[in-house]
XYZ file of C-alpha atoms in Angstrom:
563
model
C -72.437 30.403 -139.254
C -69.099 30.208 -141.161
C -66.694 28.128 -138.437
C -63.371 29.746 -137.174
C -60.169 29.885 -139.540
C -57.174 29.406 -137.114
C -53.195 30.936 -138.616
C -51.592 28.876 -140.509
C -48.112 30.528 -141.080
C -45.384 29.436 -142.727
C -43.559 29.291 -139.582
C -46.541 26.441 -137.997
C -45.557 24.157 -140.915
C -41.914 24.079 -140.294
C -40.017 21.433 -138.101
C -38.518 22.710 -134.835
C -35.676 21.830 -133.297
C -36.556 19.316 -130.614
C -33.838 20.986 -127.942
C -36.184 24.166 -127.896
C -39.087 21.821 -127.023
C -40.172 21.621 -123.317
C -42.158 18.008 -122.538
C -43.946 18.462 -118.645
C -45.535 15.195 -117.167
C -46.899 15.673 -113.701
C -47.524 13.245 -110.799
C -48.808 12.791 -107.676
C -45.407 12.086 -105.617
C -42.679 13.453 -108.995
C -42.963 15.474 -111.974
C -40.363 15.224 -115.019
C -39.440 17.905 -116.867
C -37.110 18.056 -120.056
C -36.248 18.477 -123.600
C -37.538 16.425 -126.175
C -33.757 16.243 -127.326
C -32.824 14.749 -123.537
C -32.303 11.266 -123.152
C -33.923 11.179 -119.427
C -35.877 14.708 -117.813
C -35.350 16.011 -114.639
C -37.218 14.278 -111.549
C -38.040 16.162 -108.631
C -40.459 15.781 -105.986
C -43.512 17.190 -106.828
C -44.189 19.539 -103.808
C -43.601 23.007 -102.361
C -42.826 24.131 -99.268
C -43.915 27.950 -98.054
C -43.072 29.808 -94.849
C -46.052 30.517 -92.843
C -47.034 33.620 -91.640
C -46.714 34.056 -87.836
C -49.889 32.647 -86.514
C -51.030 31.081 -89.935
C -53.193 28.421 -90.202
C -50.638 24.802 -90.433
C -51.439 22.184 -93.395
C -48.872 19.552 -94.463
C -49.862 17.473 -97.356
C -48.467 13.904 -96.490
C -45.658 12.441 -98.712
C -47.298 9.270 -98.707
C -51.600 8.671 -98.863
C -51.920 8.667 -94.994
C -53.194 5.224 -93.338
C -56.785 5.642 -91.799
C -57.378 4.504 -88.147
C -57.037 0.918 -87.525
C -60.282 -0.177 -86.117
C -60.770 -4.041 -84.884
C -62.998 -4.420 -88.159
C -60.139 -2.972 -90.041
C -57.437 -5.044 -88.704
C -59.457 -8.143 -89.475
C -60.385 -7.463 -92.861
C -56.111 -6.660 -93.287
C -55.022 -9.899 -91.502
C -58.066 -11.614 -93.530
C -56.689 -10.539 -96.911
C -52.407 -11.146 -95.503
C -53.818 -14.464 -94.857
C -55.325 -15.078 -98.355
C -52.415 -13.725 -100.309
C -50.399 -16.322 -98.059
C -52.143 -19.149 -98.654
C -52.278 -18.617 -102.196
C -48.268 -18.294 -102.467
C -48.120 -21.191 -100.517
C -50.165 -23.618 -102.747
C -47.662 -22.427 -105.916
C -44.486 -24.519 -106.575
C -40.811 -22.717 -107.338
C -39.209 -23.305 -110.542
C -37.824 -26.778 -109.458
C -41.026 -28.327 -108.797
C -40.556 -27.837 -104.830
C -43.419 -26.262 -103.085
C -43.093 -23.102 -101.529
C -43.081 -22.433 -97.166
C -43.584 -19.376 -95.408
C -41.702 -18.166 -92.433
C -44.502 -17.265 -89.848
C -44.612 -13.697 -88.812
C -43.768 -14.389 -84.911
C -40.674 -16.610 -85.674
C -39.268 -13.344 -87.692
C -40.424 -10.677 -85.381
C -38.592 -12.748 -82.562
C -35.158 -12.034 -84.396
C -36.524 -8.516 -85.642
C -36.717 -7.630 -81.438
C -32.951 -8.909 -80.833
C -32.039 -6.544 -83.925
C -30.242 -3.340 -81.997
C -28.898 -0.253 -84.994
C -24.906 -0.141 -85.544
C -23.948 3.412 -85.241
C -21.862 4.038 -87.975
C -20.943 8.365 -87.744
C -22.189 11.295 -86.251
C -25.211 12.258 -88.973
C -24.485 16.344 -90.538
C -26.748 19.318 -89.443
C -29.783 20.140 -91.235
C -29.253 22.200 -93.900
C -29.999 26.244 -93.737
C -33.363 26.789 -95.164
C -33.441 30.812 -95.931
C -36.463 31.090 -98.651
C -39.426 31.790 -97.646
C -40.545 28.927 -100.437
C -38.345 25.880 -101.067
C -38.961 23.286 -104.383
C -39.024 20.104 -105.162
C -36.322 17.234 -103.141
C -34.941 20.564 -101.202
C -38.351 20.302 -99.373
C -36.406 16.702 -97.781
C -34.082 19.119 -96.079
C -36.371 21.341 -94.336
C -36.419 20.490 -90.601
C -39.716 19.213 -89.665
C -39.552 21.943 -86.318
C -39.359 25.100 -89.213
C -42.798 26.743 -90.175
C -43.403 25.788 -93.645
C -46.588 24.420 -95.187
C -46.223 22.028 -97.502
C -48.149 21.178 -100.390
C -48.557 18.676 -103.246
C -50.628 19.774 -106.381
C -51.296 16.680 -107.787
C -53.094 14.089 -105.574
C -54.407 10.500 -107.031
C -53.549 11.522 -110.381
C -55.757 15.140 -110.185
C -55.681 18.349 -108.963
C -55.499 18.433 -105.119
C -58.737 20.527 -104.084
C -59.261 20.822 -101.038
C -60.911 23.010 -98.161
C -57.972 23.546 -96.275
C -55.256 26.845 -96.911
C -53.779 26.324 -100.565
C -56.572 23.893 -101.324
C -58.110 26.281 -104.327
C -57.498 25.485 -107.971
C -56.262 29.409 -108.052
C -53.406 28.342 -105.072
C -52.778 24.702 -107.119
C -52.284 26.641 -110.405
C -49.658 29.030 -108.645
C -47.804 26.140 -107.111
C -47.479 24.390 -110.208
C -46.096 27.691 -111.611
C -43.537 28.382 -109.339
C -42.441 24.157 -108.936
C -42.172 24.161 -112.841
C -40.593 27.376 -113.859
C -38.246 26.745 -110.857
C -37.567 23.310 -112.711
C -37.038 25.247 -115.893
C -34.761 27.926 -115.014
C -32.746 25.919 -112.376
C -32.550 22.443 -113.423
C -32.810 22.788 -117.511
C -30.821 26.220 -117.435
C -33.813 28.363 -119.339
C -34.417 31.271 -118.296
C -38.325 32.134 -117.994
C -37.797 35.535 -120.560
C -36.696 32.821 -123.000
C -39.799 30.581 -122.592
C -41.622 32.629 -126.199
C -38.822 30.827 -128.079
C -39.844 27.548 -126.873
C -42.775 24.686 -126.926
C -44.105 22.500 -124.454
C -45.995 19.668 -124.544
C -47.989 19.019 -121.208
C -48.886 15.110 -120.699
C -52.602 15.105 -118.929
C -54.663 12.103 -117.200
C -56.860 9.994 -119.475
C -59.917 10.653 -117.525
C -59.607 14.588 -117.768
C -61.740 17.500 -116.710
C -62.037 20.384 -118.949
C -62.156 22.983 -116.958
C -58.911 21.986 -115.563
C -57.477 21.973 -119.007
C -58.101 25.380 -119.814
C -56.348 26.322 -116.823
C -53.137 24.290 -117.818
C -53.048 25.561 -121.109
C -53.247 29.284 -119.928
C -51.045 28.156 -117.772
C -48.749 26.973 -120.250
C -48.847 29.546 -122.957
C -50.364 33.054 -120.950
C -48.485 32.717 -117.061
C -45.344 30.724 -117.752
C -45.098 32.330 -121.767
C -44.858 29.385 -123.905
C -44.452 30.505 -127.769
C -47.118 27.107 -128.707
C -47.962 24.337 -126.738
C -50.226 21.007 -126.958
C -51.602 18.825 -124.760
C -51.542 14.718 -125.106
C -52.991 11.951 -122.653
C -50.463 9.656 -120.783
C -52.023 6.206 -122.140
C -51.153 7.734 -125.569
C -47.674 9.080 -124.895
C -46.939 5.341 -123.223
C -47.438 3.714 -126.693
C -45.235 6.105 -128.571
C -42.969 5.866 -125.985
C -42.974 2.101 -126.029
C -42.785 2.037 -129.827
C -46.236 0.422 -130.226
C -49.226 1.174 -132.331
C -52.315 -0.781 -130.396
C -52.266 -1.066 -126.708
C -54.347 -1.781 -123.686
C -52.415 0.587 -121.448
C -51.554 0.017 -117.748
C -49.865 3.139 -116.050
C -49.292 2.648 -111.970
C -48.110 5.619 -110.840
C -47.740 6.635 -107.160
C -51.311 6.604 -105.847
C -53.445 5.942 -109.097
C -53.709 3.181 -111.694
C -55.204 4.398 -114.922
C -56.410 1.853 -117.737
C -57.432 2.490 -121.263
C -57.195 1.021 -124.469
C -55.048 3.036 -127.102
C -55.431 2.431 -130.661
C -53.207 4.407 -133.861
C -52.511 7.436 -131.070
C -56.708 7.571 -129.625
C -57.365 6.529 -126.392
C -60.855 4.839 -126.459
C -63.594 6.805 -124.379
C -65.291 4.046 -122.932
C -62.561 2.092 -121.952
C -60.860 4.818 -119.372
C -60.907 3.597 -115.679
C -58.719 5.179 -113.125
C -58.503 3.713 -109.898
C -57.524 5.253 -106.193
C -54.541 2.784 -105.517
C -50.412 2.615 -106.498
C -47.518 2.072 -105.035
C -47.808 4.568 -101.967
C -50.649 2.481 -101.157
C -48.792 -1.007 -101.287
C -46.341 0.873 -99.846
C -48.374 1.747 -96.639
C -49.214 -2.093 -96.359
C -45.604 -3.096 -96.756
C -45.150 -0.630 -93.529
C -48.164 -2.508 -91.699
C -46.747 -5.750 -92.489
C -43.078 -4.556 -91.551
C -44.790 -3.383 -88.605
C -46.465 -7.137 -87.188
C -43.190 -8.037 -87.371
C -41.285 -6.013 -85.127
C -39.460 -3.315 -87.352
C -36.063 -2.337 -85.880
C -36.125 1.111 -86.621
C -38.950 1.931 -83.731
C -39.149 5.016 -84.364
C -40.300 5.248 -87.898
C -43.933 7.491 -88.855
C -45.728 8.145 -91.586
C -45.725 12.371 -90.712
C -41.576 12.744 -91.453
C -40.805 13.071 -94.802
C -37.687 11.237 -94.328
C -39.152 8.380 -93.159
C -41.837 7.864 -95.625
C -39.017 8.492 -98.487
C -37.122 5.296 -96.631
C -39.791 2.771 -96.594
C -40.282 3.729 -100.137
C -36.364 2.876 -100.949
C -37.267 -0.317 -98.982
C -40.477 -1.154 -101.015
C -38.555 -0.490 -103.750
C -35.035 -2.443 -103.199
C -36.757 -5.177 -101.677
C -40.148 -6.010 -103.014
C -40.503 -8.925 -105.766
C -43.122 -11.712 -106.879
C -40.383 -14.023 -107.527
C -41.872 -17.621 -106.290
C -38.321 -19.106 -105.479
C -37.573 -16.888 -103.209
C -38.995 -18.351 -99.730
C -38.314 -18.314 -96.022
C -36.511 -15.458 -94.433
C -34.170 -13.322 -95.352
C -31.896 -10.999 -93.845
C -31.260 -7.260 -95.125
C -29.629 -4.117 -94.360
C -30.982 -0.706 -94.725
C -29.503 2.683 -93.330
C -31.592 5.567 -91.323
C -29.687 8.845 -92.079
C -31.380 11.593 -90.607
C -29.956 15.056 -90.029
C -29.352 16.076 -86.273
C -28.846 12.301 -85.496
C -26.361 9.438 -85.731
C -26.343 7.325 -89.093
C -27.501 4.161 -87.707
C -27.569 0.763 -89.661
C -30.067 -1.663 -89.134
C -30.419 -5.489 -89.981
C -34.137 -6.683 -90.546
C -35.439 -9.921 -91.010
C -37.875 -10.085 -94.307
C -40.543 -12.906 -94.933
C -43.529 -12.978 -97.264
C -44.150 -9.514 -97.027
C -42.175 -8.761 -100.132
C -43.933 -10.349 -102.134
C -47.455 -10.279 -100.134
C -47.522 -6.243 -100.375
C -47.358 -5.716 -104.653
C -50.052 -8.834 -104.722
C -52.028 -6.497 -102.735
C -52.748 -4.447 -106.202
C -54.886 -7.893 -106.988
C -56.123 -8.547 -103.530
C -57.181 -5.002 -103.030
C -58.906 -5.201 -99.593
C -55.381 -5.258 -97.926
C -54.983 -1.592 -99.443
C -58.294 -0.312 -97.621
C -55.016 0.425 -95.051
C -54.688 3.912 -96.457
C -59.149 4.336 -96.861
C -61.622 3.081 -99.033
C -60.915 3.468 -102.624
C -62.858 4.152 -106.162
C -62.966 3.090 -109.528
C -63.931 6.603 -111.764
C -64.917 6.454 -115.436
C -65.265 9.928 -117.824
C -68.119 11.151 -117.564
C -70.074 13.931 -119.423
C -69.049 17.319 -119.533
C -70.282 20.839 -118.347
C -70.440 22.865 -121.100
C -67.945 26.148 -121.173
C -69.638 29.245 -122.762
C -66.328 29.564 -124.575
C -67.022 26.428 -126.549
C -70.594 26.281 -128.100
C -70.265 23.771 -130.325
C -69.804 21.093 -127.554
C -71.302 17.854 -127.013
C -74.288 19.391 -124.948
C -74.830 21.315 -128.324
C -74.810 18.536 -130.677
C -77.033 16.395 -128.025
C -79.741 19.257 -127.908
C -79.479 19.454 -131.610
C -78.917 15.327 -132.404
C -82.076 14.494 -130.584
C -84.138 14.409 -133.715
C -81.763 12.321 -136.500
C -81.512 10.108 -133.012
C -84.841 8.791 -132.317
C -85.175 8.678 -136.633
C -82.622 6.381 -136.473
C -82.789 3.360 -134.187
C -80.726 0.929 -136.467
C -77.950 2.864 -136.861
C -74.522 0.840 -137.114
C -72.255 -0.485 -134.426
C -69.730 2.363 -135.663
C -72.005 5.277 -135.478
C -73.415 4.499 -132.049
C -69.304 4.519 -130.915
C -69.443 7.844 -132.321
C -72.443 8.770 -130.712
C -70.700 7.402 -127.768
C -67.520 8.964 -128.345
C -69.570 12.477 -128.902
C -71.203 11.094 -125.269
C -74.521 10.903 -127.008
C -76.933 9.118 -124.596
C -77.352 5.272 -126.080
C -79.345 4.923 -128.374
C -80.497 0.770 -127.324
C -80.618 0.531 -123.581
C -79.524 -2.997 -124.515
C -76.342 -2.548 -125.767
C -72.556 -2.327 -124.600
C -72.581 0.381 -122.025
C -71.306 3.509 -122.998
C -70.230 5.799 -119.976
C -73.502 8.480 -120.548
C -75.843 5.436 -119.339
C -73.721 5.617 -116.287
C -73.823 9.421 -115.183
C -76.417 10.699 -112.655
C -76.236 14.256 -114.399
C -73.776 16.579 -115.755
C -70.483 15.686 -113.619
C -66.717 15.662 -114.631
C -65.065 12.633 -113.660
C -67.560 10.180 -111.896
C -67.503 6.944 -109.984
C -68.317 3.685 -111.088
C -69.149 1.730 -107.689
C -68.078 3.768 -104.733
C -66.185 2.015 -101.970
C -65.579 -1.161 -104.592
C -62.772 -1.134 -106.458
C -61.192 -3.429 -109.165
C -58.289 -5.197 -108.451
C -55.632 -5.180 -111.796
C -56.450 -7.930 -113.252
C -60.294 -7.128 -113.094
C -59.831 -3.739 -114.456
C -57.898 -4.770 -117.493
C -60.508 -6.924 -118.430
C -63.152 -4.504 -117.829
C -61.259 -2.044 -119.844
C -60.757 -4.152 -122.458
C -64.410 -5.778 -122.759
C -65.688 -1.863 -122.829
C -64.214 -1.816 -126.051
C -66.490 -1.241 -129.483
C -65.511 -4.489 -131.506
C -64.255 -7.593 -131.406
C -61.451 -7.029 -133.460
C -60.197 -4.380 -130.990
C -60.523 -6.352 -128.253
C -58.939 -9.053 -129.595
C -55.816 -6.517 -130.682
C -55.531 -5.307 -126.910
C -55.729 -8.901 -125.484
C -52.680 -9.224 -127.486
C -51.029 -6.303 -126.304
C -50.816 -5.229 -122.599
C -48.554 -2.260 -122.022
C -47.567 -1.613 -118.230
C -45.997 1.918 -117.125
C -45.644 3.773 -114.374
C -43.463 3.763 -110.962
C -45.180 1.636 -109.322
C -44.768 -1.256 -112.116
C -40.851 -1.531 -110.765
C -41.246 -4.991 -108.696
C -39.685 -7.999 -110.756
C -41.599 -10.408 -111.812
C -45.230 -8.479 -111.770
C -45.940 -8.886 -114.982
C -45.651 -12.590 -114.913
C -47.857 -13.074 -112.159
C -50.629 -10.575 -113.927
C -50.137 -12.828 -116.914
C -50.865 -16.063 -115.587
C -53.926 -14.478 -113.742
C -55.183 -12.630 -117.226
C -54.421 -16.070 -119.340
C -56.809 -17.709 -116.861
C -59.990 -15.121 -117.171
C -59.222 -13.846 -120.765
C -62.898 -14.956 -122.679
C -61.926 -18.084 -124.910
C -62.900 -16.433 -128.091
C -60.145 -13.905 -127.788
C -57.457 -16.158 -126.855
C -54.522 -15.314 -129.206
C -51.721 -17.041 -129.957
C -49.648 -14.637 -127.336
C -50.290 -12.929 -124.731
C -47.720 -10.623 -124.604
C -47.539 -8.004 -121.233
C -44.682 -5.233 -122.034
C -43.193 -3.442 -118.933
C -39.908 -2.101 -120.247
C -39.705 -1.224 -123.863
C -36.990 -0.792 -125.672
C -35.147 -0.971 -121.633
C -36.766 2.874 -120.561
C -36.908 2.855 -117.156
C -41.374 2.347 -117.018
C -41.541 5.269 -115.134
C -40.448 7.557 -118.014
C -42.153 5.515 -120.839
C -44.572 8.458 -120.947
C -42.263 11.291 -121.027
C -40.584 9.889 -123.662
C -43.572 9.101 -125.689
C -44.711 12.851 -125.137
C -40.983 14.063 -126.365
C -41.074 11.462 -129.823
C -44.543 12.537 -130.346
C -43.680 16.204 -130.360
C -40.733 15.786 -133.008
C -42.806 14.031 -135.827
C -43.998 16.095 -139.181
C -47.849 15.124 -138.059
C -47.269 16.882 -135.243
C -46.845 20.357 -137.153
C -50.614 20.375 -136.602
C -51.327 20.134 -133.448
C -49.039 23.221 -132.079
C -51.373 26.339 -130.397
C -49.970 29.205 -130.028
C -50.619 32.440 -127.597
C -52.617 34.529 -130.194
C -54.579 31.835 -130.989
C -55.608 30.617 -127.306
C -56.261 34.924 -126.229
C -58.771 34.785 -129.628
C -60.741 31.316 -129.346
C -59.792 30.266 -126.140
C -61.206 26.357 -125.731
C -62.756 26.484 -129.252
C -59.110 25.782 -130.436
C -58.493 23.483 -128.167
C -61.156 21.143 -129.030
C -60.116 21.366 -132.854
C -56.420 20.771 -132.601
C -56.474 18.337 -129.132
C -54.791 15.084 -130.255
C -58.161 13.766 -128.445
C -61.586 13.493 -128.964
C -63.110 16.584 -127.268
C-alpha cells in the first residue's frame, strides 16, 4: 500500500513573515497569546464567565485548586511537615556564618491581632457587566452576587472534564474558542475573517493525549480558520526559548510541574513526569500558614476571586528562600474591593515565606489542597483515522520481536519510543511495563508524589544512556510561573549536588531559571515564536486541506514529536 503524498507547494517552502504568525500557549490559571514578531504576548486569565439561565444549574470553577477539609489527621500531618521545613532552616547558617532563628508563630500572631486596616478612600462601584459572556481578567469585575458560571478549561495542566454543566470536552473546546478568538480580535487587533492569512503554533503538555490533539488542531485550522498550523510540546519550546540545545526541563506552572528531558528539539518519552502540584498549591499553604498566625484581613476566602488573586500578589511579592533573611518582618499589602473602602493592612511575616515554596520539596504540606499524583505517558488508543499507529506496528512487530532478543540498547529505545512492550523484563523501565491496559495519560503511584528534587532525578535516570544523562545533569532548565521565588534554584541545587549518582558528577552543575533575562513564565512562548520563524520549520506547517483529507495521519508525519 503506496503511503500518502502530502502538497508540497511552492508557497509551503517559502519563509513567512513572523508578524502574520499566531503562537497560543495555554494554562491552567493564564494563557498567552501573540505574534511571533512580539516581544512579550498578551496574558489574560484563562477563564470565562456565562450568564445563567434563570433557574440553571450554578458551577464556579475556583481560581485557585480549592483546600480539602481539614481533618485532625490532616492538620497533623500539615503542622508535622511546617515543623520539618522549620527545623531544617534552622540548622542552616546565613551568609556570615551566623546561624539562623525563627520567630515562633504565637509571638507574630500576637502583633498580627493588634493589626486594625487604615482606611485609605471610599473603594469605586463594581463595574457594569452587560454580556451575557465576559473573558479573561474582565471575569475579576463581575460581582460575585450576578448569575454567571464560571469556568476554566485548563485544569492541572489538561483539559478540565468534568461531570458538572460545561464539564464536556464539546463545552471545553467552545470555551477555548470564544477565550482565544476574543484574545485575537480584541487584544492583538485581528479580526477572525483574517485568521486564513495567518499561522499558529499551539504549545501542548509533554504528557499529551491524542484524542485531545485532534480536537485542538481542528480547532485551530477548521473552527477558528487558521491558513496552517503546528503543534510543539512546552519542554521543547522552553529550550529554544532559553537558547539551549540539551536540557532536563523543569516547567512549574500554576497547579502542575512537568519534567522531561529535551535533547536537539525531542523530548524523551520515558523521561515525561507531570505532577499535580504548583504554585496555587504553595499558594494555598502560604494562606494556611498566614492563617495560624492571625491574618489581619479576617475576612479573606478562597470562593472570591478577588481574594484568591491577592494572596497570590502576596505569595508572589513576598515569598523567597533567601537564608539571611530571619525573624519577623513587617509588610504592607492593600485590600481593594469594589463596593467597599480601600483598606491597608500591616502584617507581621515569619518563616512562612520561605517555609511555603520549600513545600514543592516537602510535599506533604501541599496535601492542603488533596492528595496529589505523579502521571507518566502511557500507551495510546488507537484512532481509526490513523492505522499505521503504534498498536499497528505492535500487532505486526511481534514476530522480528521475540526473533530478536539481543537487539541493541538503541533499538529497544526505539521500541520504547514506538511504546513497544520491553523486550528484557530486566532492563531500564520503559513506560509500556508500567500501563495496566490501553489508557492515555496514567499514574505512576497514586496518592505518592515526588517532591522536585526526586522527580528530576527520576526523570533524568529514565533516560536511555549514560551520555544523556550525564548531558542533562549538566543542564537543568527551570520555567514556569511558579519558578518566580528568589533564590529557588539555589536551594534545588544544593539538594540535587547532594543526591546526583557520583558517576555523573560534572564539573558544573548549572540550574538556568531566567535565560537570556525572559521573564520564566514566557520562556515557552517565546521558544514556540523562535521555533516557528526558522527555515526547518518550513516543514512542519499543516494546512486546512491537508487536515479535511488525512486528518491525524498528517499529524503523526509532520508533529515535531514522536507520534
Amino acid at each position: 500500500m503506496s503511503m500518502p503524498t502530502y502538497d508540497t507547494g511552492p508557497e509551503q517552502f517559502q519563509q513567512f513573515p513572523s508578524n502574520r504568525i499566531i503562537v497560543i500557549h495555554p494554562g491552567s490559571l493564564y494563557v498567552r497569546i501573540g505574534r511571533a514578531s512580539d516581544l512579550l504576548p498578551v496574558k489574560q486569565l484563562h477563564c470565562i464567565a456565562r450568564k445563567r439561565r434563570p433557574g440553571g444549574k450554578i458551577y464556579r470553577d475556583p481560581f485557585i485548586p480549592p483546600s480539602v477539609p481539614k481533618t485532625k489527621e490532616l492538620i497533623e500531618e500539615l503542622e508535622e511537615c511546617r515543623l520539618q521545613i522549620s527545623h531544617t532552616l534552622q540548622s542552616c547558617m546565613q551568609s556570615n556564618g551566623a546561624r539562623r532563628y525563627a520567630t515562633p508563630p504565637q509571638q507574630i500572631a500576637a502583633f498580627n491581632r493588634r493589626s486594625l486596616p487604615e482606611t485609605l478612600n471610599d473603594g469605586e462601584l463594581w463595574p457594569q457587566v452587560e454580556c451575557d459572556v465576559v473573558v479573561g481578567d474582565v471575569v475579576l469585575d463581575i460581582d460575585p452576587k450576578l448569575p454567571y458560571n464560571i469556568h476554566f478549561p485548563f485544569r492541572r495542566g489538561d483539559f478540565n472534564l468534568h461531570s458538572e454543566v460545561g464539564g464536556s470536552i464539546s463545552s471545553v473546546l467552545n470555551d477555548l474558542y470564544t477565550i482565544w478568538s476574543y484574545i485575537i480580535e480584541f487584544k492583538l487587533g485581528i479580526p477572525l475573517i483574517e485568521l486564513v492569512k495567518y499561522r499558529c503554533v499551539l504549545l501542548i503538555p509533554d504528557i499529551y493525549s491524542r484524542s485531545h490533539l485532534k480536537c485542538l488542531t481542528s480547532l485551530l485550522l477548521k473552527d477558528l480558520g487558521f491558513g496552517h498550523c503546528f503543534l510543539v510540546q512546552e519542554s521543547v519550546g522552553a529550550t529554544f526559548g532559553a537558547g539551549i540545545g540539551s536540557a532536563c526541563v523543569v516547567d512549574i506552572g500554576d497547579q502542575k510541574t512537568a519534567i522531561s528531558c529535551v535533547e536537539d528539539g525531542i523530548s524523551h518519552k520515558t523521561t515525561r513526569l507531570r505532577m499535580d502540584y504548583g504554585a496555587g498549591d504553595v499558594c494555598q499553604a502560604l494562606s494556611w500558614m498566614f492563617h495560624k498566625s492571625a491574618f489581619p484581613y479576617k475576612n479573606w476566602t478562597e470562593n472570591v476571586p478577588r481574594d484568591v488573586i491577592l494572596m497570590r500578589n502576596l505569595y508572589q511579592d513576598f515569598c523567597h528562600v533567601n537564608l539571611d533573611v530571619c525573624g519577623p518582618q513587617e509588610k504592607t499589602f492593600l485590600v481593594d474591593h469594589p463596593g467597599e473602602p480601600v483598606n491597608k493592612y500591616t502584617l507581621q511575616v515569619g518563616d512562612e515565606c520561605i517555609i511555603s515554596p520549600l513545600s514543592l520539596f516537602y510535599t506533604d504540606l501541599l496535601k492542603i489542597t488533596g492528595t496529589k499524583m505523579t502521571k507518566i505517558q502511557n500507551r495510546q488508543p488507537s484512532d481509526a483515522e490513523d492505522p499505521f499507529d503504534a498498536e499497528f506496528l505492535r500487532e505486526t512487530g511481534r514476530k522480528r520481536e521475540t526473533a530478536d532478543p539481543t537487539a541493541n540498547e538503541s533499538q529497544n529505545f526505539e521500541a520504547a519510543n514506538e511504546t513497544q512492550p520491553s523486550i528484557n523484563p530486566d532492563e531500564d523501565i520503559v513506560v509500556d511495563t508500567l500501563e495496566t491496559g490501553p489508557g492515555e495519560i496514567v499514574a505512576l503511584a497514586p496518592g505518592q508524589v515526588l517532591s522536585l528534587d526526586a522527580a528530576i532525578l527520576q526523570s533524568i535516570d529514565r533516560c536511555t544512556s549514560e551520555e544523556l544523562k550525564r548531558k542533562m545533569y549538566s543542564s537543568i532548565l527551570i520555567v514556569g510561573g511558579g519558578v518566580k521565588v528568589h533564590g529557588l534554584n539555589i536551594w534545588l541545587q544544593n539538594r540535587l549536588a547532594l543526591q546526583i549518582p557520583y558517576t555523573y558528577k560534572t564539573e558544573q552543575l548549572e540550574i538556568v531559571t531566567s535565560p537570556k533575562d525572559i521573564d520564566p513564565a514566557s520562556t515557552v512562548w517565546k521558544g514556540a515564536a523562535v521555533m516557528s520563524c526558522l527555515e526547518s520549520a518550513i516543514e512542519l506547517w499543516i494546512n486546512q486541506s491537508e487536515w479535511s483529507r488525512y486528518g491525524l495521519k498528517i499529524l503523526r508525519e509532520r508533529a515535531p514529536f514522536i507520534w
